[in-house]
Structure formats: C-alpha cells, structure tokens
Amino acid sequence: MIPTSVELLLECCAALLGLSAFAVPFARRAWATPLVYSACLVVALAAGGLALRHLLMAAPAPDSVVLPLGLPWVGARFRLDALAAVFLVVVNLGAAVASLYALGYGRHEPEPQRVLPFYPVFLAGMNLVVLADDAFSFLVVWEVMSLSSWALVMARHRDADNARAGYVYLLMASFGAICLLLAFGLLAGQEGGYAFDAIRSHPPSPIAAGFVLALAILGAGSKAGLVPLHVWLPLAHPAAPSHVSALMSGVMTKVAIYAFIRIVFDLAGAPAPWWSLVILAMGGATATMGILYALLQNDLKRFLAYSTVENVGIIFIALGLGMAFKAQHMALAAALAVTAALFHVINHSLFKSLLFFGAGAVQGAMGERDMERFGGLIGRMPQTALAFLIGCVAISALPPLNGFVSEWLVFQAILLSPKLDASALKIMIPAVGALLALAAALTAAAFVRAFGITFLGRPRSVAAAEASETDRWSRAAMFACCGLCLAAGVLPGFVIDAIVPAVQSLVGGRMTPQAAQPWLSIVPIAEARSSYNGLLVLGFVAASASLAAFVIHRFGSHAFRRAPAWDCGFPDPSPATQYTAGSFAQPIRRVFGPFVFGVREEVDMPAPGDTRAASIRVVVHDRIWETLYAPIAGGIDYVAGRLNHLQFLTIRRYLSLVFLALVGLLLVLAIWL
Amino acid sequence: MALIRDLAIQATQMTLVLALAPLLTGFIRKLKARLVRRQGPPLLQPYRDLMRLMKKEVVLADNASWLFRVAPYLIFAATWVAAALVPTFATGLLFSWSADLIAIIALLGSARFFLALAAMDVGTSFGGIGSSREMMIATLAEPAMIMIVFSLALLAGSTQLSSVATYMLSPHVGLRVTLGMALVALIMVAIAENSRIPIDNPATHLELTMVHEAMVLEYSGRHLAVIELAASLKLLLYVSLIACLFLPWGLAPAGSGGLALAIGLASYLGKLALAGGLLALFETAIAKMRVFRAPEFLGAALMLGFLGTLLLFVSRGGLR
C-alpha cells in the first residue's frame, strides 16, 4: 500500500525525534554537528516537498490518520489539509535554510550538547502542531515545541540575561498554553469531543465562540508576539543561537498564527462580528508599537525580534480584515485579506530568517551584538552585507521584492472596506490603514538605521575593523533566502495561486487565478481597479539603471580617484564623530517618544569656561512593562512573601492546615452541588 | 501596429519626463531669482551643470564602498520609472497598469532608502544627519501620502492613476471636501518630499538645517549628476501627479489620435509652468522652518489625509 502524505510527514517527524535521541549521547563528537544538521536539512526538504505537492494538487482532499496514542477514546489524530500544507511549507522551508546555515554556524557552538538534541525536536514539534487534528495532541505537541525552544533559548544559560529571558519565556509560554487549554475545553463542549472533526460538527454558540476567540488571542497571540503579550519575545529570540533565533522569529511565530487561524476561522464557528475590531486594533497597535520599540534598540538581534512583533501585527491586521469581510459574507474581499495574511506569513518567514542569519554572521565576526560597536562591515563582509541589504529592502516593503506585494495586498483589502456595513469598523479601518502606513514608513527608517550603522560608515571598534567574512554554508543559506525573496516578489501570482485552496477552505471564496493574467501581473479584483507587476518593475528599474550607467560611462567620464572624505572640508579622523544608532533614531524618538515611551532628555551643559564634560541622559519608559507586568510581578512577589512563613510551621500546624483545607473543600462541594 | 504606436507613446513619455525635468528646475530657479530682483541663471543652466558634472572624474572618499557607487544609478532608475508611470499628457499608456499609485510611492521609497544608505556610507556626521532627518520626514510623509491615495482610491474605486484621472474628468466628481483636503495634503507632502522651503532649502549648503544636500555632500562628478537629475525628476513627478489628479483637463485618453496627444502635451506644458510659477512664488514668500517643526507640518498633512479618508468612510453614497 502506498503511504499517504500525512503518514510520510509523520515519518519525517519520527525521523527528527529519532535524530535527537541519537544526538543525546554523541552531541560532543565533532562529526555530530554536520551530521545532525544535514539530516535535518534532508528531512525538512522532504517534508516541505510533500506539503508543497499536496498544495499543488488539482483538488487537494484532506488526508488524515488516527494513531493509537494519547487519549484512548480520541486517539492521536493528524490531518493534512490545504491550510496545514501552506504552513508546513513555511515551517520546513525555514527549517531547511536554518539547517543549511547551521552547517556552518553550528561549528562555532561552544556547547553543542545543549543545542543538538533539542533542535530536531523543535522542528518536529512545529511540524506536528500544524498536523495535529485533535485538541489533546495539539496541546501536547504545542508544549513540545515550547519546551524544546525554551531549552534552545537556555543554551547559553550562564549569561544572566539569557537566564532571565528563559524564565520570562517559560512563564509566558505556560500562560499561553493554559489559555489554549481553556479554549479547547470550551470548543469541546460538555460532550468532550476533542477531535477537530467533532468540534467542527458542533460549533459553539456565538457567546462561547467569543470566549474561545479571546482565549485564542491570549494563547496564540502571546506566542506570536501580539502587543501587549510580546514581552518575552524580544528577550528570548535573541538569546538563542542565531539559526534558532531565525526559526523562532521566522517560523514559530507563524505556527502560533496557524493556531489562531485554525481556531478562529476553522473551529470556532462564527463569533460576534465586533471581534474583528479587537483583532484590528491589536494588530494596528502591535505593528506600530513593535517597530517603534525596534527603532530604540541597539542590540541587532533584539532589534530584529521587535521587528518580528511589527510583522505579526501586519498579519493580524490582514486577518482582522478577513474576519470582518467573512462575517458580512463578502467572500471575495475576505479571500483577498486572508491571501494577504498568508502571503505575508510566507514572506516574513523568508526575510526574517535571512536577517537573523546575517545578524548571526555579524555576531560571529564581532563577538557581540551591540550596533554601536559595528560599522564599515560592508568592506570586510561584502557578501553578508549584500544579503542583509536584500533582506532589509524586502522587509521595508520596497518594490520589487516580496514584502511590498503582501503589504500592497493588505492596502487593497483595506480599500474594499467601505462596503462593510458596520459603523464602528468604518472608523477603525482607516485608522488601522494609517497605522499600517506609519509602520511601513518606520520600518524603512529602522532598517536604514540597522544596515547603515552595522555595515556602512567607518568601523567603530577594533573588532569591526578586523572582522572577516562568514563561512560558505551560512552564505549559501542567506543567498537561498535572497533568491526566494526575489522570486516571491517578481512572481507573486504563483504564490497567490498556490495558497488559493487554503484561503478557499477558510473563507469560502477565492481570488481570480493570477498566473493566467497577462504579463504575470497580479490583479486582486479587476485591472481597472488595481494591478501590480513586480517582474516589469524589476525589469524597468534594471534596464533604466544599466542604460544610465552605460550612457554615462560611454559618453561622459568613467574616471575616478580616491581621496579623503570631503565632509565640508573638516573631516574628523575619529570614527566616534559618526552618527550612531542612538543619534540616528533621535529625531524619530523626539517625534513619537514623548507620547509613546514618555521619553525625557536631560542635557547637562556646563557654562562657558567650565571644563567639566557635558552630558545627555535619555530616560525611556517601557510603559507596557511598567503598567501591566510590573504590578503583576510585584503583586505575586508580595503574596509570596506573605505566604513564606507557611514553610516554617510545626508539624501540628501543618496537620491542622491540611484538615482545614479538607473541610473547606468539602464545604465548597456541599454548597456547589 | 497599435502595439508599436503604444510603445512609441510610452517611450515618448519616458524621454519627455527625463528631458523636461531639468527645465522645470531651471524655470523655478530663474523665476525665484526674478522675484527677488536678481538676474538668475539662464533657463538651460541645469542641463549645462549636468553635462559638466558628467564629464568630470569622480572623487570617491577613501572608504566608500560599492553601495556608494551603485546607489546613484538605482536612485535614478527607481525615480525615472516612477515618473514615467505617472500620466503626463495621456492616460492609459501601454505599461501604466504595471504599477499603481501605491507602487509608485513605494518606488520613490526605494529611491529614498538607497539615498539614505549612501549618505551613511562614508561615515561623516553630515551624511548621518541628512539621512536620519530624511527618514524622520519620510515616516510622516509616507503615511500622509498613503492616506491621500486612500481618499482618491475610495472615490474613484481604483488605485490606478489612469483610472483615477479618468474618474476625475468624469461628471461624477463634483466638489467634495475630501478632494480639497487631499489636494492640500498632497501639496504639503510634495513640498516635504522634494526638500523645498519650508522643510528644506534646495539652494543651501553648509547649513545645519539641510537635509537633502547633506546626504549628497560626498558625491561628485557623474554620480552627483545622476542624483541631481533624479531630484529634478522627483519634482516633476509630484507636479505631474498633482496635475493629473487635480487638473486632469487636456489629458489624452487611451488610444486617441495625434491631435488629442498634441493638446495633451500643450496642456501639460502649461500645467508645469503654472505649478512651477506657484512654487517659486510660495518659496519666495515663506521662511524655512526649524527642522523639528517639520513633524508638525507633516502631521497636519497626515491628519488632513486621514480626515478626508474618514469622511468618505462615514459618508454615504458616491463610493464605488
């Protein structure tokens, strides 16, 4: 009998689990690192290929299998449908490039036994979350994914910052898992039908669906990094080794978005339409706040993690639009919005992996992550610089790369929204559109800053002046991502067509076939309304640039001479006089900071003649942490301090405590029943 | 045959914007000089400057990287393509559907991205100051522009410039508050994006308030020529944009004959002269702002655009 796709995928996951069991005893051996990563690469490619094949089939029918594991009356159910296939492609593509990158990067790992056993489990966990088809297996593999990534975050646990990051991550992951547990409990209802099929056939009442949605926002949203649940993300993602950071930021957040889509669009039936307002508001806030936080970071990897928060916000904006359209039965518009969301999921996984790879290469060359000590790396690491630049252009939503296409689709979906018949949405959607445009513009500024400070200018430290190019595996992984970004940017029609089955299963509508459009344009609704052709734009820009260069070199001059920098006649030899990451962000901080972060600048300028140094002190408040998390943490601390003396009771008092607790519980039961 | 004709018109458009851009810059300079009773440089001076710069050798800073040398061509190409996609004398050109208004704005964003990076390449404080201020201005100007696009696109039911221009010519338009707000906001954005007074001063050097000039300070020779040409093209682009959206009269519709095209061309030249004259008048009459007042100026543009869009969302009827 020919095994079905889902069985083959489960075998891939089993292979990954076996690989990690194998890695436990042998991780310290020199040959273990290349072996584990190349095996992961092969398995990820195979699994991604299987998922892609399922997606590209003419009429993909869901494929399911029940294993005799887990809850006896449910079994462990796994299912491959179009939505799962889209996310499996994202997961395995990210896993494949990360493994390729790790073939080079992983060699420098000081303690491979802390990374190698957990890495394949992490990959398997993410695959299984997407495949799971009952609540029990879903939660189990969700926890496997969380814990294995926690172990990877703690790979360098001796650093106090990493230990704190791991602690916060663990807390937030537990919180999220509890929320999902409750959500599935509500979905299963009193009969306890934990299989997703059973849930689908008995959709919850609209009120219960609302609660499920709120819990999904908390559970999946905390994993994806929705503001204000994002606090763990910028701590934990940078702490892991760079290929794991890439996976956590580029792929694991997408698995969380998958969980959200699966629960809200597929399982929860029809929650009240006003919930889309909440999603839109959270998405808009996440996008803007994420990138504003990013602009203030000097740690390159933390900067990228905050930018992930921003992109998750963009995806949630598109999903919120999709919900609003779906609730009003505008299938075409809903299809456009959800397509935009899924397209951005794919895009973000590509360019965020690329950027984390670049950051990892820089970190490897420099030994640190503080941008203020970088500079001029374009001369020492030209290929990394080129790849990172392509990633920056893509994530800044600039044509002709892929980030632009998905944001363009979101804008097109927003422009369909006046047809919605709900007054609150009519005010919310243009506001969200403005926030999205603001976030896009801030992203460009943030990535000019990141690239400019890291790679351009003069070296700001000895390490930066002596850095060397990264290894060839890492470069291969980066350029593979670059190629995919470019391909998705100039041929977006094929990507849109590929995700059509998933969109159709979620909202019941589909976009018109794009590959059939003349000149491979993408046309969301009609050509008279809007169209975009990345291929032609790329062709025009390339042709115009080469034409200009040719004409000028042919008929003008092509001579050049090197000389000291001009700088208006007074170049300062010290690299410290360059703009720094902090000074680059200062104008934007001045515009948005007082409102968003309560920024205060205190300048201490000595009087003329006084020889003491002037100083400037900038106070930035993280208001979300201070108003939301700090009080909770303080409250728990206080209660724990009060309860502390319970540890020092005599045996008599313990016994009476136990007795009183028993009586109390019995009383509760007596009153309850 | 029709294809060849369409191709010819498209090529004419590309060369036309390229040829006219320095003339518009020269015209404004001349007019500004005359307004303050100076003789001013000849009308063709920008062309001569460009030719002179192109023939000179490039002096590169010692640590300038490949990015510094490639960026001018990319900036120029992105701006040129964007300018060629805005209808000037005719709508519905052969490739007009390849990028809509949002894509045109994003193309200009690409040009700005590379200019800001090139400014940081040599590692001087002037480059950094220009780059960081340019990005600060862009973070407000771009959303304002998107809001303007929203209000126009919601009215016309399209983000394609040709369709919007056709809609603006049709009798459905009428006087709308939103259109007025969008026009004012678009003019404000255009002033900021082109580094004109009161945001920036195109004629200044060695002044701590400069933005665009600070970014191109290290450029010389052919690189500077290409960047100057791109700046002129950007000014022409915004003038053409305002003209095709708010003064669409005379635009030749798709597939029209030679006479219509000639009328379109003549009216386009007239519109350029009018806009240039108004800009010169405005710039001589107003003083430059401190750089940290620019956010207020652009914030006003953003609010105008946003209110215009909001008005469309909450009002009934008229939307397509």
mmCIF file of N, CA and C in Angstrom, chain B residues 73-108:
data_model
loop_
_atom_site.group_PDB
_atom_site.id
_atom_site.type_symbol
_atom_site.label_atom_id
_atom_site.label_comp_id
_atom_site.label_asym_id
_atom_site.label_seq_id
_atom_site.Cartn_x
_atom_site.Cartn_y
_atom_site.Cartn_z
ATOM 1 N N TYR B 73 22.726 55.144 -9.424
ATOM 2 C CA TYR B 73 22.022 54.605 -10.581
ATOM 3 C C TYR B 73 20.691 53.995 -10.163
ATOM 4 N N LEU B 74 20.693 53.328 -8.992
ATOM 5 C CA LEU B 74 19.438 52.749 -8.514
ATOM 6 C C LEU B 74 18.429 53.848 -8.187
ATOM 7 N N ILE B 75 18.916 54.898 -7.526
ATOM 8 C CA ILE B 75 18.025 56.008 -7.166
ATOM 9 C C ILE B 75 17.426 56.610 -8.430
ATOM 10 N N PHE B 76 18.300 56.847 -9.390
ATOM 11 C CA PHE B 76 17.846 57.448 -10.637
ATOM 12 C C PHE B 76 16.834 56.539 -11.334
ATOM 13 N N ALA B 77 17.159 55.239 -11.401
ATOM 14 C CA ALA B 77 16.279 54.322 -12.141
ATOM 15 C C ALA B 77 14.914 54.239 -11.479
ATOM 16 N N ALA B 78 14.899 54.112 -10.143
ATOM 17 C CA ALA B 78 13.608 53.991 -9.458
ATOM 18 C C ALA B 78 12.786 55.260 -9.667
ATOM 19 N N THR B 79 13.441 56.419 -9.574
ATOM 20 C CA THR B 79 12.703 57.674 -9.740
ATOM 21 C C THR B 79 12.203 57.824 -11.166
ATOM 22 N N TRP B 80 13.055 57.449 -12.106
ATOM 23 C CA TRP B 80 12.675 57.605 -13.518
ATOM 24 C C TRP B 80 11.480 56.716 -13.846
ATOM 25 N N VAL B 81 11.563 55.451 -13.404
ATOM 26 C CA VAL B 81 10.452 54.543 -13.686
ATOM 27 C C VAL B 81 9.167 55.076 -13.047
ATOM 28 N N ALA B 82 9.281 55.559 -11.806
ATOM 29 C CA ALA B 82 8.097 56.093 -11.140
ATOM 30 C C ALA B 82 7.549 57.288 -11.918
ATOM 31 N N ALA B 83 8.447 58.173 -12.351
ATOM 32 C CA ALA B 83 7.993 59.364 -13.066
ATOM 33 C C ALA B 83 7.352 58.992 -14.397
ATOM 34 N N ALA B 84 7.882 57.938 -15.036
ATOM 35 C CA ALA B 84 7.329 57.552 -16.330
ATOM 36 C C ALA B 84 5.976 56.880 -16.200
ATOM 37 N N LEU B 85 5.623 56.446 -14.980
ATOM 38 C CA LEU B 85 4.341 55.771 -14.800
ATOM 39 C C LEU B 85 3.215 56.739 -14.461
ATOM 40 N N VAL B 86 3.556 57.991 -14.151
ATOM 41 C CA VAL B 86 2.517 58.985 -13.863
ATOM 42 C C VAL B 86 2.059 59.572 -15.191
ATOM 43 N N PRO B 87 0.761 59.576 -15.458
ATOM 44 C CA PRO B 87 0.299 60.142 -16.724
ATOM 45 C C PRO B 87 0.688 61.620 -16.824
ATOM 46 N N THR B 88 1.302 61.998 -17.928
ATOM 47 C CA THR B 88 1.638 63.411 -18.117
ATOM 48 C C THR B 88 0.704 64.028 -19.152
ATOM 49 N N PHE B 89 0.808 63.540 -20.387
ATOM 50 C CA PHE B 89 -0.032 64.126 -21.433
ATOM 51 C C PHE B 89 -1.132 63.176 -21.879
ATOM 52 N N ALA B 90 -1.006 61.877 -21.525
ATOM 53 C CA ALA B 90 -2.017 60.907 -21.955
ATOM 54 C C ALA B 90 -2.216 59.880 -20.850
ATOM 55 N N THR B 91 -3.438 59.332 -20.770
ATOM 56 C CA THR B 91 -3.680 58.268 -19.800
ATOM 57 C C THR B 91 -3.681 56.932 -20.526
ATOM 58 N N GLY B 92 -3.707 55.857 -19.742
ATOM 59 C CA GLY B 92 -3.827 54.523 -20.316
ATOM 60 C C GLY B 92 -2.656 54.142 -21.192
ATOM 61 N N LEU B 93 -1.434 54.520 -20.781
ATOM 62 C CA LEU B 93 -0.274 54.134 -21.576
ATOM 63 C C LEU B 93 -0.058 52.630 -21.490
ATOM 64 N N LEU B 94 0.817 52.129 -22.358
ATOM 65 C CA LEU B 94 0.981 50.689 -22.526
ATOM 66 C C LEU B 94 1.281 49.984 -21.203
ATOM 67 N N PHE B 95 2.178 50.563 -20.412
ATOM 68 C CA PHE B 95 2.599 49.870 -19.193
ATOM 69 C C PHE B 95 2.018 50.505 -17.939
ATOM 70 N N SER B 96 0.999 51.338 -18.117
ATOM 71 C CA SER B 96 0.518 52.074 -16.950
ATOM 72 C C SER B 96 -0.045 51.141 -15.881
ATOM 73 N N TRP B 97 -0.458 49.930 -16.266
ATOM 74 C CA TRP B 97 -1.036 49.011 -15.282
ATOM 75 C C TRP B 97 0.024 48.256 -14.502
ATOM 76 N N SER B 98 1.302 48.421 -14.872
ATOM 77 C CA SER B 98 2.316 47.598 -14.203
ATOM 78 C C SER B 98 2.576 48.063 -12.785
ATOM 79 N N ALA B 99 2.198 49.285 -12.454
ATOM 80 C CA ALA B 99 2.333 49.735 -11.072
ATOM 81 C C ALA B 99 1.259 50.772 -10.815
ATOM 82 N N ASP B 100 0.562 50.634 -9.698
ATOM 83 C CA ASP B 100 -0.450 51.627 -9.379
ATOM 84 C C ASP B 100 0.163 52.721 -8.501
ATOM 85 N N LEU B 101 -0.690 53.584 -7.981
ATOM 86 C CA LEU B 101 -0.172 54.731 -7.238
ATOM 87 C C LEU B 101 0.608 54.304 -6.006
ATOM 88 N N ILE B 102 0.122 53.245 -5.323
ATOM 89 C CA ILE B 102 0.840 52.772 -4.127
ATOM 90 C C ILE B 102 2.232 52.294 -4.519
ATOM 91 N N ALA B 103 2.323 51.597 -5.657
ATOM 92 C CA ALA B 103 3.623 51.101 -6.096
ATOM 93 C C ALA B 103 4.541 52.254 -6.493
ATOM 94 N N ILE B 104 3.958 53.305 -7.072
ATOM 95 C CA ILE B 104 4.788 54.456 -7.447
ATOM 96 C C ILE B 104 5.380 55.092 -6.200
ATOM 97 N N ILE B 105 4.550 55.240 -5.163
ATOM 98 C CA ILE B 105 5.062 55.799 -3.906
ATOM 99 C C ILE B 105 6.145 54.908 -3.331
ATOM 100 N N ALA B 106 5.910 53.589 -3.420
ATOM 101 C CA ALA B 106 6.904 52.673 -2.872
ATOM 102 C C ALA B 106 8.200 52.722 -3.670
ATOM 103 N N LEU B 107 8.103 52.948 -4.989
ATOM 104 C CA LEU B 107 9.314 53.085 -5.790
ATOM 105 C C LEU B 107 10.106 54.300 -5.331
ATOM 106 N N LEU B 108 9.408 55.398 -5.081
ATOM 107 C CA LEU B 108 10.101 56.571 -4.547
ATOM 108 C C LEU B 108 10.707 56.247 -3.184
#
